[in-house]
Amino acid sequence: MTSLPLSIVIPVYNEELNLPTLFARLYPALDALGKRYEIIFTNDGSHDRSIELLRAQHAARPDVTRVIDFNANYGQHMAIMAAFERVRGDVIVTLDADLQNPPEEIHKLLAKIDAGHDYVGGYRLERQDSFFRTYASKLINFVREKTTSIEMTDQGCMLRAYSRPIIDAIVRSGAINTFIPALAYSFSGNPAEVGVKHEERHAGVSNYSFYSLIRLNFDLITGFSIAPLQYFTMFAMACSGGSFALVAVLLVRRFIFDNLDRDTFGVFTLLAFVLFFLSVAMIGIGLIGEYVGRTYQVVRARQRYHVKEVLETK
Ligand code: UDP
Ligand code: MG
């Protein structure tokens, strides 16, 4: 397998409305860099005409275009992973297919790599997403900062550049349900960040439902740290200390001072506390379930995705 200076990796899920514009902007932006390059698109089980458009693009530019076709939808990060397993570039750049990451910004990342950094993360200068998405993402950024040792200004920005050794480490890790930017950070020795433009989605709506965003962020938090388990245990210990104290107070008032109005005060406070502790226990079980689930997936060692077809010119 010959090596190339640059590989571009793009996950594609139902992007038929964006692909023509992406092609029209991406190839000239890369040609302008004056480097040899390849572009790997992973079709992540799209239900629209994305794969036909990718096939046509492969036919039009077979020298630089490669297409991986999944049999089903495995998620953005697994789509990127499949491409990482096959990239030939010394430097690898990821970006979104919906043109939220302008291809014209790629050179900024490459300049940092040339300056000797092994991993360059973009952060969105003016984020063009909904109010909810922007603030939910700030909150998750904060939680991640507190629970993991990963330092990133903008974990959600997928416009990023990776040097070859980082990609090799990511592929070797065999990670499942992972969050690629954070995984890369954990292998990096000399990371850098650079501000990049962010545009509104060219067409269509985000592929992430509220549910899949929650799943993704659970992957981020539980995939990189067991701090949530430890916080939970500490919280549970504080709660049980508190409930023990409450029982003591109730007993003292009942049997020593004999001033407890059992019918009103007692019944309702106890009910409230029982419900509270029940909910705490349920959160804990759920949290443990997250980790057990991940362990199960790793132990089961089933392949992470299935590639139906690869279009490439050797
Ligand atoms: N994507 C994917 N699989 C999915 C969801 C998204 O490959 O299950 C791709 C999508 O085509 C796009 C990128 O991941 O290239 C980011 O997705 P999207 O724009 O929907 O997310 P957002 O920008 O809202 O975070
Ligand atoms: Mg997007």
PDB file of N, CA and C in Angstrom, residues 106-145:
ATOM      1  N   ILE A 106      -9.328  23.620   5.570  1.00  0.00           N
ATOM      2  CA  ILE A 106      -8.430  22.490   5.849  1.00  0.00           C
ATOM      3  C   ILE A 106      -6.974  22.929   5.973  1.00  0.00           C
ATOM      4  N   HIS A 107      -6.587  23.903   5.155  1.00  0.00           N
ATOM      5  CA  HIS A 107      -5.168  24.307   5.164  1.00  0.00           C
ATOM      6  C   HIS A 107      -4.718  24.823   6.525  1.00  0.00           C
ATOM      7  N   LYS A 108      -5.655  25.389   7.307  1.00  0.00           N
ATOM      8  CA  LYS A 108      -5.284  25.892   8.637  1.00  0.00           C
ATOM      9  C   LYS A 108      -4.803  24.754   9.537  1.00  0.00           C
ATOM     10  N   LEU A 109      -5.504  23.604   9.439  1.00  0.00           N
ATOM     11  CA  LEU A 109      -5.123  22.443  10.246  1.00  0.00           C
ATOM     12  C   LEU A 109      -3.777  21.901   9.789  1.00  0.00           C
ATOM     13  N   LEU A 110      -3.610  21.854   8.448  1.00  0.00           N
ATOM     14  CA  LEU A 110      -2.371  21.285   7.916  1.00  0.00           C
ATOM     15  C   LEU A 110      -1.167  22.124   8.327  1.00  0.00           C
ATOM     16  N   ALA A 111      -1.374  23.442   8.431  1.00  0.00           N
ATOM     17  CA  ALA A 111      -0.262  24.316   8.837  1.00  0.00           C
ATOM     18  C   ALA A 111       0.214  23.943  10.237  1.00  0.00           C
ATOM     19  N   LYS A 112      -0.741  23.606  11.121  1.00  0.00           N
ATOM     20  CA  LYS A 112      -0.367  23.217  12.490  1.00  0.00           C
ATOM     21  C   LYS A 112       0.375  21.873  12.504  1.00  0.00           C
ATOM     22  N   ILE A 113      -0.101  20.945  11.654  1.00  0.00           N
ATOM     23  CA  ILE A 113       0.588  19.651  11.571  1.00  0.00           C
ATOM     24  C   ILE A 113       2.022  19.876  11.078  1.00  0.00           C
ATOM     25  N   ASP A 114       2.161  20.759  10.066  1.00  0.00           N
ATOM     26  CA  ASP A 114       3.503  21.056   9.549  1.00  0.00           C
ATOM     27  C   ASP A 114       4.374  21.667  10.634  1.00  0.00           C
ATOM     28  N   ALA A 115       3.741  22.368  11.582  1.00  0.00           N
ATOM     29  CA  ALA A 115       4.505  22.990  12.668  1.00  0.00           C
ATOM     30  C   ALA A 115       4.915  21.968  13.732  1.00  0.00           C
ATOM     31  N   GLY A 116       4.534  20.691  13.523  1.00  0.00           N
ATOM     32  CA  GLY A 116       5.049  19.653  14.412  1.00  0.00           C
ATOM     33  C   GLY A 116       4.034  19.060  15.383  1.00  0.00           C
ATOM     34  N   HIS A 117       2.757  19.456  15.271  1.00  0.00           N
ATOM     35  CA  HIS A 117       1.762  18.860  16.170  1.00  0.00           C
ATOM     36  C   HIS A 117       1.263  17.541  15.593  1.00  0.00           C
ATOM     37  N   ASP A 118       0.952  16.590  16.479  1.00  0.00           N
ATOM     38  CA  ASP A 118       0.502  15.296  15.968  1.00  0.00           C
ATOM     39  C   ASP A 118      -1.022  15.195  15.882  1.00  0.00           C
ATOM     40  N   TYR A 119      -1.711  16.165  16.463  1.00  0.00           N
ATOM     41  CA  TYR A 119      -3.184  16.140  16.440  1.00  0.00           C
ATOM     42  C   TYR A 119      -3.683  17.575  16.502  1.00  0.00           C
ATOM     43  N   VAL A 120      -4.507  17.960  15.552  1.00  0.00           N
ATOM     44  CA  VAL A 120      -5.007  19.334  15.542  1.00  0.00           C
ATOM     45  C   VAL A 120      -6.528  19.323  15.558  1.00  0.00           C
ATOM     46  N   GLY A 121      -7.100  19.873  16.599  1.00  0.00           N
ATOM     47  CA  GLY A 121      -8.554  19.953  16.704  1.00  0.00           C
ATOM     48  C   GLY A 121      -9.031  21.325  16.254  1.00  0.00           C
ATOM     49  N   GLY A 122     -10.109  21.330  15.492  1.00  0.00           N
ATOM     50  CA  GLY A 122     -10.714  22.614  15.161  1.00  0.00           C
ATOM     51  C   GLY A 122     -11.698  23.005  16.247  1.00  0.00           C
ATOM     52  N   TYR A 123     -11.876  24.286  16.465  1.00  0.00           N
ATOM     53  CA  TYR A 123     -13.028  24.718  17.268  1.00  0.00           C
ATOM     54  C   TYR A 123     -13.797  25.757  16.468  1.00  0.00           C
ATOM     55  N   ARG A 124     -15.103  25.689  16.601  1.00  0.00           N
ATOM     56  CA  ARG A 124     -15.975  26.493  15.756  1.00  0.00           C
ATOM     57  C   ARG A 124     -16.014  27.927  16.249  1.00  0.00           C
ATOM     58  N   LEU A 125     -15.615  28.846  15.384  1.00  0.00           N
ATOM     59  CA  LEU A 125     -15.502  30.236  15.811  1.00  0.00           C
ATOM     60  C   LEU A 125     -16.869  30.826  16.129  1.00  0.00           C
ATOM     61  N   GLU A 126     -17.803  30.707  15.190  1.00  0.00           N
ATOM     62  CA  GLU A 126     -19.165  31.142  15.502  1.00  0.00           C
ATOM     63  C   GLU A 126     -20.087  30.001  15.169  1.00  0.00           C
ATOM     64  N   ARG A 127     -20.554  29.347  16.183  1.00  0.00           N
ATOM     65  CA  ARG A 127     -21.288  28.121  15.941  1.00  0.00           C
ATOM     66  C   ARG A 127     -22.663  28.399  15.337  1.00  0.00           C
ATOM     67  N   GLN A 128     -22.963  27.709  14.228  1.00  0.00           N
ATOM     68  CA  GLN A 128     -24.237  27.925  13.529  1.00  0.00           C
ATOM     69  C   GLN A 128     -25.161  26.735  13.768  1.00  0.00           C
ATOM     70  N   ASP A 129     -25.549  26.540  15.001  1.00  0.00           N
ATOM     71  CA  ASP A 129     -26.478  25.459  15.301  1.00  0.00           C
ATOM     72  C   ASP A 129     -27.616  26.038  16.119  1.00  0.00           C
ATOM     73  N   SER A 130     -28.611  25.200  16.395  1.00  0.00           N
ATOM     74  CA  SER A 130     -29.742  25.701  17.168  1.00  0.00           C
ATOM     75  C   SER A 130     -29.277  26.088  18.570  1.00  0.00           C
ATOM     76  N   PHE A 131     -30.056  26.943  19.201  1.00  0.00           N
ATOM     77  CA  PHE A 131     -29.779  27.388  20.565  1.00  0.00           C
ATOM     78  C   PHE A 131     -29.620  26.183  21.479  1.00  0.00           C
ATOM     79  N   PHE A 132     -30.551  25.236  21.334  1.00  0.00           N
ATOM     80  CA  PHE A 132     -30.519  24.055  22.200  1.00  0.00           C
ATOM     81  C   PHE A 132     -29.229  23.262  22.015  1.00  0.00           C
ATOM     82  N   ARG A 133     -28.878  22.992  20.725  1.00  0.00           N
ATOM     83  CA  ARG A 133     -27.682  22.197  20.455  1.00  0.00           C
ATOM     84  C   ARG A 133     -26.432  22.873  21.004  1.00  0.00           C
ATOM     85  N   THR A 134     -26.357  24.199  20.792  1.00  0.00           N
ATOM     86  CA  THR A 134     -25.163  24.926  21.212  1.00  0.00           C
ATOM     87  C   THR A 134     -24.985  24.849  22.718  1.00  0.00           C
ATOM     88  N   TYR A 135     -26.084  25.061  23.464  1.00  0.00           N
ATOM     89  CA  TYR A 135     -25.940  25.092  24.922  1.00  0.00           C
ATOM     90  C   TYR A 135     -25.833  23.700  25.523  1.00  0.00           C
ATOM     91  N   ALA A 136     -26.541  22.724  24.933  1.00  0.00           N
ATOM     92  CA  ALA A 136     -26.409  21.348  25.417  1.00  0.00           C
ATOM     93  C   ALA A 136     -24.962  20.907  25.235  1.00  0.00           C
ATOM     94  N   SER A 137     -24.368  21.305  24.125  1.00  0.00           N
ATOM     95  CA  SER A 137     -23.009  20.888  23.849  1.00  0.00           C
ATOM     96  C   SER A 137     -22.013  21.560  24.804  1.00  0.00           C
ATOM     97  N   LYS A 138     -22.302  22.836  25.185  1.00  0.00           N
ATOM     98  CA  LYS A 138     -21.441  23.502  26.174  1.00  0.00           C
ATOM     99  C   LYS A 138     -21.507  22.768  27.502  1.00  0.00           C
ATOM    100  N   LEU A 139     -22.709  22.322  27.869  1.00  0.00           N
ATOM    101  CA  LEU A 139     -22.884  21.607  29.135  1.00  0.00           C
ATOM    102  C   LEU A 139     -22.077  20.300  29.133  1.00  0.00           C
ATOM    103  N   ILE A 140     -22.187  19.548  28.019  1.00  0.00           N
ATOM    104  CA  ILE A 140     -21.469  18.278  27.919  1.00  0.00           C
ATOM    105  C   ILE A 140     -19.956  18.513  27.939  1.00  0.00           C
ATOM    106  N   ASN A 141     -19.537  19.574  27.262  1.00  0.00           N
ATOM    107  CA  ASN A 141     -18.122  19.952  27.271  1.00  0.00           C
ATOM    108  C   ASN A 141     -17.645  20.124  28.709  1.00  0.00           C
ATOM    109  N   PHE A 142     -18.469  20.780  29.528  1.00  0.00           N
ATOM    110  CA  PHE A 142     -18.144  21.049  30.922  1.00  0.00           C
ATOM    111  C   PHE A 142     -18.057  19.729  31.708  1.00  0.00           C
ATOM    112  N   VAL A 143     -19.063  18.856  31.519  1.00  0.00           N
ATOM    113  CA  VAL A 143     -19.073  17.575  32.234  1.00  0.00           C
ATOM    114  C   VAL A 143     -17.843  16.756  31.847  1.00  0.00           C
ATOM    115  N   ARG A 144     -17.542  16.746  30.550  1.00  0.00           N
ATOM    116  CA  ARG A 144     -16.383  15.981  30.098  1.00  0.00           C
ATOM    117  C   ARG A 144     -15.103  16.503  30.734  1.00  0.00           C
ATOM    118  N   GLU A 145     -14.989  17.840  30.821  1.00  0.00           N
ATOM    119  CA  GLU A 145     -13.793  18.426  31.414  1.00  0.00           C
ATOM    120  C   GLU A 145     -13.628  17.998  32.865  1.00  0.00           C
TER     121      GLU A 145
END
